[in-house]
Amino acid sequence: MRHRKRGRKLGRTQSHRDALLRNQATDLLRHGRIKTTEARCKELRKFVEPLITLGKEDSVHHRRLAARKIYDPEVVRTLFEQVGPAMSDRDGGYTRVVKVGPRPGDGAPVSIIELVTYQPDFG
């Protein structure tokens, strides 16, 4: 029975799942938006939103907590210098998930997860 078991396994072991979420969170904070399957988007949202909450208050302790999850120092710096201050007026809901449709190869539902403050550059 799965009583009180939360989260999706995503067809991976725990260590593989942790690495997947770390890498996708790093790419999301670096680029502002990524395209992946719907299930991964929903799990990534639960992983990255607490990190953005940490990024709203710049302290050594918060930087170290974020660096436990995000291994790229440049992305941690971006989180605290750009993303956190841009989200300072929000109490949550830092990301948005937009459903795109089925993937051509296997029909998996694909979505785009992006930061709410994301502004695409059209030039």
Short mmCIF file of N, CA and C in Angstrom, two decimals:
data_model
loop_
_atom_site.label_atom_id
_atom_site.label_comp_id
_atom_site.label_asym_id
_atom_site.label_seq_id
_atom_site.Cartn_x
_atom_site.Cartn_y
_atom_site.Cartn_z
N MET A 1 0.83 -1.18 0.00
CA MET A 1 0.00 0.00 0.00
C MET A 1 0.87 1.24 0.00
N ARG A 2 0.40 2.29 -0.64
CA ARG A 2 1.17 3.51 -0.78
C ARG A 2 0.72 4.59 0.21
N HIS A 3 0.19 4.23 1.34
CA HIS A 3 -0.32 5.22 2.26
C HIS A 3 0.78 6.18 2.69
N ARG A 4 0.49 7.47 2.58
CA ARG A 4 1.38 8.56 2.99
C ARG A 4 2.69 8.59 2.22
N LYS A 5 2.71 8.07 1.02
CA LYS A 5 3.88 8.15 0.15
C LYS A 5 3.60 9.28 -0.84
N ARG A 6 4.48 10.26 -0.87
CA ARG A 6 4.26 11.42 -1.73
C ARG A 6 5.31 11.49 -2.82
N GLY A 7 4.97 12.17 -3.89
CA GLY A 7 5.91 12.39 -4.97
C GLY A 7 5.90 11.27 -5.99
N ARG A 8 6.41 11.60 -7.15
CA ARG A 8 6.47 10.65 -8.25
C ARG A 8 7.86 10.01 -8.30
N LYS A 9 7.91 8.76 -8.69
CA LYS A 9 9.20 8.09 -8.81
C LYS A 9 9.88 8.38 -10.14
N LEU A 10 9.10 8.72 -11.15
CA LEU A 10 9.62 9.07 -12.48
C LEU A 10 10.44 7.93 -13.09
N GLY A 11 10.19 6.70 -12.65
CA GLY A 11 10.87 5.54 -13.23
C GLY A 11 12.35 5.50 -12.96
N ARG A 12 12.78 6.06 -11.82
CA ARG A 12 14.20 6.16 -11.50
C ARG A 12 14.44 5.77 -10.05
N THR A 13 15.70 5.48 -9.75
CA THR A 13 16.08 5.27 -8.36
C THR A 13 16.13 6.62 -7.65
N GLN A 14 16.24 6.59 -6.32
CA GLN A 14 16.26 7.85 -5.55
C GLN A 14 17.42 8.74 -5.96
N SER A 15 18.61 8.17 -6.11
CA SER A 15 19.78 8.99 -6.46
C SER A 15 19.65 9.57 -7.86
N HIS A 16 19.12 8.76 -8.80
CA HIS A 16 18.93 9.24 -10.16
C HIS A 16 17.88 10.35 -10.20
N ARG A 17 16.82 10.18 -9.43
CA ARG A 17 15.76 11.18 -9.35
C ARG A 17 16.29 12.49 -8.76
N ASP A 18 17.10 12.39 -7.72
CA ASP A 18 17.69 13.59 -7.12
C ASP A 18 18.58 14.32 -8.12
N ALA A 19 19.38 13.57 -8.85
CA ALA A 19 20.27 14.18 -9.84
C ALA A 19 19.46 14.83 -10.95
N LEU A 20 18.38 14.18 -11.39
CA LEU A 20 17.52 14.74 -12.43
C LEU A 20 16.93 16.08 -11.98
N LEU A 21 16.40 16.12 -10.76
CA LEU A 21 15.78 17.35 -10.27
C LEU A 21 16.82 18.45 -10.07
N ARG A 22 18.00 18.10 -9.58
CA ARG A 22 19.07 19.10 -9.43
C ARG A 22 19.45 19.69 -10.79
N ASN A 23 19.63 18.83 -11.78
CA ASN A 23 20.03 19.31 -13.10
C ASN A 23 18.93 20.15 -13.74
N GLN A 24 17.68 19.72 -13.62
CA GLN A 24 16.60 20.50 -14.22
C GLN A 24 16.40 21.82 -13.49
N ALA A 25 16.56 21.84 -12.17
CA ALA A 25 16.45 23.09 -11.42
C ALA A 25 17.57 24.05 -11.81
N THR A 26 18.77 23.51 -12.01
CA THR A 26 19.89 24.34 -12.45
C THR A 26 19.59 24.96 -13.81
N ASP A 27 19.08 24.17 -14.75
CA ASP A 27 18.76 24.70 -16.07
C ASP A 27 17.62 25.70 -16.02
N LEU A 28 16.62 25.45 -15.18
CA LEU A 28 15.50 26.38 -15.07
C LEU A 28 15.97 27.72 -14.52
N LEU A 29 16.82 27.72 -13.50
CA LEU A 29 17.31 28.98 -12.94
C LEU A 29 18.29 29.66 -13.89
N ARG A 30 19.00 28.89 -14.68
CA ARG A 30 19.95 29.48 -15.63
C ARG A 30 19.24 30.10 -16.83
N HIS A 31 18.24 29.41 -17.39
CA HIS A 31 17.62 29.85 -18.64
C HIS A 31 16.25 30.50 -18.46
N GLY A 32 15.60 30.28 -17.32
CA GLY A 32 14.29 30.89 -17.10
C GLY A 32 13.12 30.04 -17.52
N ARG A 33 13.35 29.09 -18.40
CA ARG A 33 12.28 28.17 -18.83
C ARG A 33 12.89 26.94 -19.44
N ILE A 34 12.22 25.79 -19.22
CA ILE A 34 12.64 24.55 -19.86
C ILE A 34 11.41 23.78 -20.28
N LYS A 35 11.59 22.88 -21.24
CA LYS A 35 10.50 22.05 -21.73
C LYS A 35 10.80 20.60 -21.39
N THR A 36 9.85 19.94 -20.72
CA THR A 36 10.02 18.56 -20.30
C THR A 36 8.64 17.94 -20.12
N THR A 37 8.59 16.71 -19.62
CA THR A 37 7.29 16.06 -19.47
C THR A 37 6.51 16.70 -18.33
N GLU A 38 5.21 16.50 -18.37
CA GLU A 38 4.32 17.12 -17.39
C GLU A 38 4.62 16.64 -15.96
N ALA A 39 4.87 15.35 -15.79
CA ALA A 39 5.16 14.82 -14.46
C ALA A 39 6.45 15.41 -13.91
N ARG A 40 7.46 15.54 -14.74
CA ARG A 40 8.72 16.13 -14.29
C ARG A 40 8.52 17.60 -13.92
N CYS A 41 7.71 18.31 -14.69
CA CYS A 41 7.42 19.72 -14.37
C CYS A 41 6.79 19.85 -13.00
N LYS A 42 5.84 18.99 -12.70
CA LYS A 42 5.14 19.07 -11.42
C LYS A 42 6.08 18.75 -10.25
N GLU A 43 6.98 17.81 -10.44
CA GLU A 43 7.93 17.49 -9.39
C GLU A 43 8.99 18.59 -9.27
N LEU A 44 9.41 19.13 -10.40
CA LEU A 44 10.42 20.19 -10.39
C LEU A 44 9.90 21.44 -9.69
N ARG A 45 8.62 21.72 -9.85
CA ARG A 45 8.02 22.88 -9.19
C ARG A 45 8.17 22.75 -7.67
N LYS A 46 7.93 21.54 -7.14
CA LYS A 46 8.05 21.33 -5.70
C LYS A 46 9.50 21.41 -5.23
N PHE A 47 10.44 21.18 -6.13
CA PHE A 47 11.86 21.22 -5.79
C PHE A 47 12.41 22.64 -5.84
N VAL A 48 11.99 23.43 -6.83
CA VAL A 48 12.64 24.72 -7.08
C VAL A 48 11.98 25.88 -6.32
N GLU A 49 10.72 25.79 -6.00
CA GLU A 49 10.06 26.91 -5.33
C GLU A 49 10.65 27.19 -3.95
N PRO A 50 10.96 26.17 -3.12
CA PRO A 50 11.63 26.47 -1.86
C PRO A 50 13.01 27.11 -2.06
N LEU A 51 13.70 26.75 -3.13
CA LEU A 51 15.00 27.37 -3.41
C LEU A 51 14.84 28.86 -3.71
N ILE A 52 13.81 29.21 -4.46
CA ILE A 52 13.57 30.62 -4.78
C ILE A 52 13.20 31.38 -3.51
N THR A 53 12.46 30.74 -2.61
CA THR A 53 12.15 31.38 -1.33
C THR A 53 13.43 31.65 -0.55
N LEU A 54 14.39 30.72 -0.58
CA LEU A 54 15.68 30.97 0.04
C LEU A 54 16.39 32.15 -0.62
N GLY A 55 16.26 32.26 -1.94
CA GLY A 55 16.95 33.31 -2.68
C GLY A 55 16.43 34.71 -2.42
N LYS A 56 15.28 34.81 -1.78
CA LYS A 56 14.72 36.14 -1.49
C LYS A 56 15.47 36.85 -0.37
N GLU A 57 16.10 36.10 0.52
CA GLU A 57 16.89 36.69 1.61
C GLU A 57 18.33 36.26 1.45
N ASP A 58 19.20 37.20 1.15
CA ASP A 58 20.60 36.89 0.89
C ASP A 58 21.38 36.83 2.20
N SER A 59 21.69 35.62 2.64
CA SER A 59 22.54 35.42 3.81
C SER A 59 23.45 34.24 3.52
N VAL A 60 24.51 34.14 4.30
CA VAL A 60 25.45 33.05 4.11
C VAL A 60 24.75 31.71 4.34
N HIS A 61 23.90 31.66 5.36
CA HIS A 61 23.20 30.42 5.67
C HIS A 61 22.30 30.00 4.51
N HIS A 62 21.54 30.92 3.93
CA HIS A 62 20.65 30.59 2.83
C HIS A 62 21.44 30.20 1.59
N ARG A 63 22.58 30.85 1.36
CA ARG A 63 23.41 30.47 0.21
C ARG A 63 23.94 29.04 0.37
N ARG A 64 24.30 28.68 1.58
CA ARG A 64 24.82 27.33 1.81
C ARG A 64 23.72 26.29 1.68
N LEU A 65 22.52 26.62 2.14
CA LEU A 65 21.40 25.69 1.98
C LEU A 65 21.07 25.48 0.50
N ALA A 66 21.11 26.57 -0.28
CA ALA A 66 20.84 26.46 -1.71
C ALA A 66 21.96 25.68 -2.42
N ALA A 67 23.20 25.89 -1.97
CA ALA A 67 24.33 25.21 -2.60
C ALA A 67 24.31 23.71 -2.34
N ARG A 68 23.55 23.24 -1.35
CA ARG A 68 23.38 21.80 -1.14
C ARG A 68 22.58 21.18 -2.27
N LYS A 69 21.67 21.94 -2.85
CA LYS A 69 20.79 21.42 -3.90
C LYS A 69 21.29 21.78 -5.30
N ILE A 70 21.86 22.97 -5.46
CA ILE A 70 22.34 23.46 -6.76
C ILE A 70 23.87 23.45 -6.70
N TYR A 71 24.49 22.63 -7.52
CA TYR A 71 25.93 22.45 -7.45
C TYR A 71 26.73 23.46 -8.25
N ASP A 72 26.09 24.26 -9.08
CA ASP A 72 26.80 25.24 -9.91
C ASP A 72 26.84 26.58 -9.17
N PRO A 73 28.03 27.06 -8.77
CA PRO A 73 28.11 28.31 -8.01
C PRO A 73 27.58 29.51 -8.78
N GLU A 74 27.73 29.50 -10.10
CA GLU A 74 27.23 30.61 -10.91
C GLU A 74 25.71 30.69 -10.85
N VAL A 75 25.03 29.55 -10.85
CA VAL A 75 23.57 29.53 -10.77
C VAL A 75 23.11 29.93 -9.37
N VAL A 76 23.85 29.55 -8.34
CA VAL A 76 23.52 29.98 -6.97
C VAL A 76 23.62 31.50 -6.89
N ARG A 77 24.66 32.06 -7.49
CA ARG A 77 24.83 33.51 -7.52
C ARG A 77 23.67 34.16 -8.26
N THR A 78 23.26 33.60 -9.38
CA THR A 78 22.11 34.12 -10.13
C THR A 78 20.84 34.06 -9.30
N LEU A 79 20.66 32.97 -8.56
CA LEU A 79 19.48 32.82 -7.72
C LEU A 79 19.38 33.94 -6.70
N PHE A 80 20.49 34.30 -6.07
CA PHE A 80 20.45 35.30 -5.01
C PHE A 80 20.57 36.73 -5.51
N GLU A 81 21.14 36.94 -6.69
CA GLU A 81 21.33 38.31 -7.18
C GLU A 81 20.24 38.75 -8.16
N GLN A 82 19.61 37.81 -8.87
CA GLN A 82 18.62 38.19 -9.88
C GLN A 82 17.24 37.61 -9.60
N VAL A 83 17.16 36.29 -9.43
CA VAL A 83 15.85 35.64 -9.30
C VAL A 83 15.19 36.00 -7.98
N GLY A 84 15.91 35.90 -6.88
CA GLY A 84 15.35 36.19 -5.56
C GLY A 84 14.80 37.60 -5.44
N PRO A 85 15.59 38.63 -5.78
CA PRO A 85 15.06 39.99 -5.70
C PRO A 85 13.88 40.24 -6.65
N ALA A 86 13.86 39.58 -7.79
CA ALA A 86 12.74 39.76 -8.72
C ALA A 86 11.45 39.16 -8.16
N MET A 87 11.57 38.17 -7.27
CA MET A 87 10.40 37.52 -6.68
C MET A 87 10.09 38.04 -5.27
N SER A 88 10.74 39.11 -4.84
CA SER A 88 10.62 39.56 -3.45
C SER A 88 9.20 39.99 -3.08
N ASP A 89 8.40 40.40 -4.04
CA ASP A 89 7.05 40.85 -3.73
C ASP A 89 6.03 39.72 -3.77
N ARG A 90 6.46 38.50 -4.10
CA ARG A 90 5.54 37.36 -4.18
C ARG A 90 5.72 36.46 -2.97
N ASP A 91 4.61 35.87 -2.51
CA ASP A 91 4.65 34.95 -1.38
C ASP A 91 4.77 33.51 -1.82
N GLY A 92 4.75 33.22 -3.08
CA GLY A 92 4.83 31.87 -3.63
C GLY A 92 4.37 31.91 -5.06
N GLY A 93 4.29 30.76 -5.68
CA GLY A 93 3.87 30.71 -7.08
C GLY A 93 4.88 31.36 -8.00
N TYR A 94 6.13 30.96 -7.84
CA TYR A 94 7.21 31.56 -8.62
C TYR A 94 7.33 30.96 -10.01
N THR A 95 6.70 29.82 -10.24
CA THR A 95 6.81 29.15 -11.54
C THR A 95 5.43 28.96 -12.14
N ARG A 96 5.42 28.77 -13.44
CA ARG A 96 4.17 28.47 -14.15
C ARG A 96 4.43 27.27 -15.04
N VAL A 97 3.43 26.39 -15.13
CA VAL A 97 3.52 25.21 -15.98
C VAL A 97 2.48 25.36 -17.08
N VAL A 98 2.93 25.34 -18.34
CA VAL A 98 2.07 25.49 -19.51
C VAL A 98 2.11 24.18 -20.28
N LYS A 99 0.96 23.57 -20.47
CA LYS A 99 0.90 22.31 -21.20
C LYS A 99 1.06 22.58 -22.70
N VAL A 100 1.92 21.79 -23.35
CA VAL A 100 2.23 21.98 -24.77
C VAL A 100 1.48 20.98 -25.63
N GLY A 101 1.42 19.73 -25.19
CA GLY A 101 0.76 18.70 -25.97
C GLY A 101 1.57 17.43 -25.93
N PRO A 102 1.18 16.43 -26.70
CA PRO A 102 1.91 15.16 -26.67
C PRO A 102 3.24 15.23 -27.43
N ARG A 103 4.21 14.47 -26.95
CA ARG A 103 5.50 14.39 -27.62
C ARG A 103 5.34 13.49 -28.84
N PRO A 104 5.92 13.84 -29.98
CA PRO A 104 5.72 13.07 -31.20
C PRO A 104 6.17 11.61 -31.11
N GLY A 105 7.25 11.32 -30.43
CA GLY A 105 7.78 9.97 -30.43
C GLY A 105 6.96 8.97 -29.65
N ASP A 106 6.61 9.32 -28.41
CA ASP A 106 5.92 8.35 -27.56
C ASP A 106 4.59 8.85 -27.01
N GLY A 107 4.21 10.06 -27.34
CA GLY A 107 2.91 10.58 -26.92
C GLY A 107 2.87 11.04 -25.49
N ALA A 108 4.04 11.17 -24.82
CA ALA A 108 4.06 11.64 -23.45
C ALA A 108 3.63 13.10 -23.40
N PRO A 109 2.83 13.49 -22.40
CA PRO A 109 2.40 14.89 -22.31
C PRO A 109 3.58 15.79 -21.95
N VAL A 110 3.80 16.82 -22.76
CA VAL A 110 4.93 17.72 -22.59
C VAL A 110 4.42 19.07 -22.10
N SER A 111 5.19 19.68 -21.19
CA SER A 111 4.85 20.99 -20.65
C SER A 111 6.09 21.86 -20.62
N ILE A 112 5.87 23.16 -20.49
CA ILE A 112 6.95 24.11 -20.29
C ILE A 112 6.81 24.65 -18.88
N ILE A 113 7.90 24.61 -18.12
CA ILE A 113 7.92 25.24 -16.81
C ILE A 113 8.82 26.46 -16.92
N GLU A 114 8.31 27.60 -16.44
CA GLU A 114 9.08 28.83 -16.54
C GLU A 114 8.89 29.66 -15.29
N LEU A 115 9.85 30.52 -15.04
CA LEU A 115 9.72 31.45 -13.94
C LEU A 115 8.68 32.50 -14.32
N VAL A 116 7.90 32.94 -13.35
CA VAL A 116 6.82 33.89 -13.62
C VAL A 116 7.38 35.19 -14.19
N THR A 117 8.58 35.56 -13.78
CA THR A 117 9.18 36.81 -14.26
C THR A 117 9.91 36.64 -15.58
N TYR A 118 9.84 35.44 -16.17
CA TYR A 118 10.58 35.17 -17.42
C TYR A 118 10.08 36.04 -18.55
N GLN A 119 10.99 36.72 -19.23
CA GLN A 119 10.68 37.53 -20.40
C GLN A 119 11.49 37.00 -21.58
N PRO A 120 10.82 36.36 -22.55
CA PRO A 120 11.58 35.84 -23.70
C PRO A 120 12.14 36.99 -24.54
N ASP A 121 13.34 36.77 -25.06
CA ASP A 121 13.94 37.79 -25.92
C ASP A 121 13.66 37.40 -27.37
N PHE A 122 12.92 38.25 -28.05
CA PHE A 122 12.51 37.96 -29.42
C PHE A 122 13.44 38.58 -30.44
N GLY A 123 14.61 38.92 -30.07
CA GLY A 123 15.46 39.58 -31.03
C GLY A 123 16.77 39.02 -31.09
#
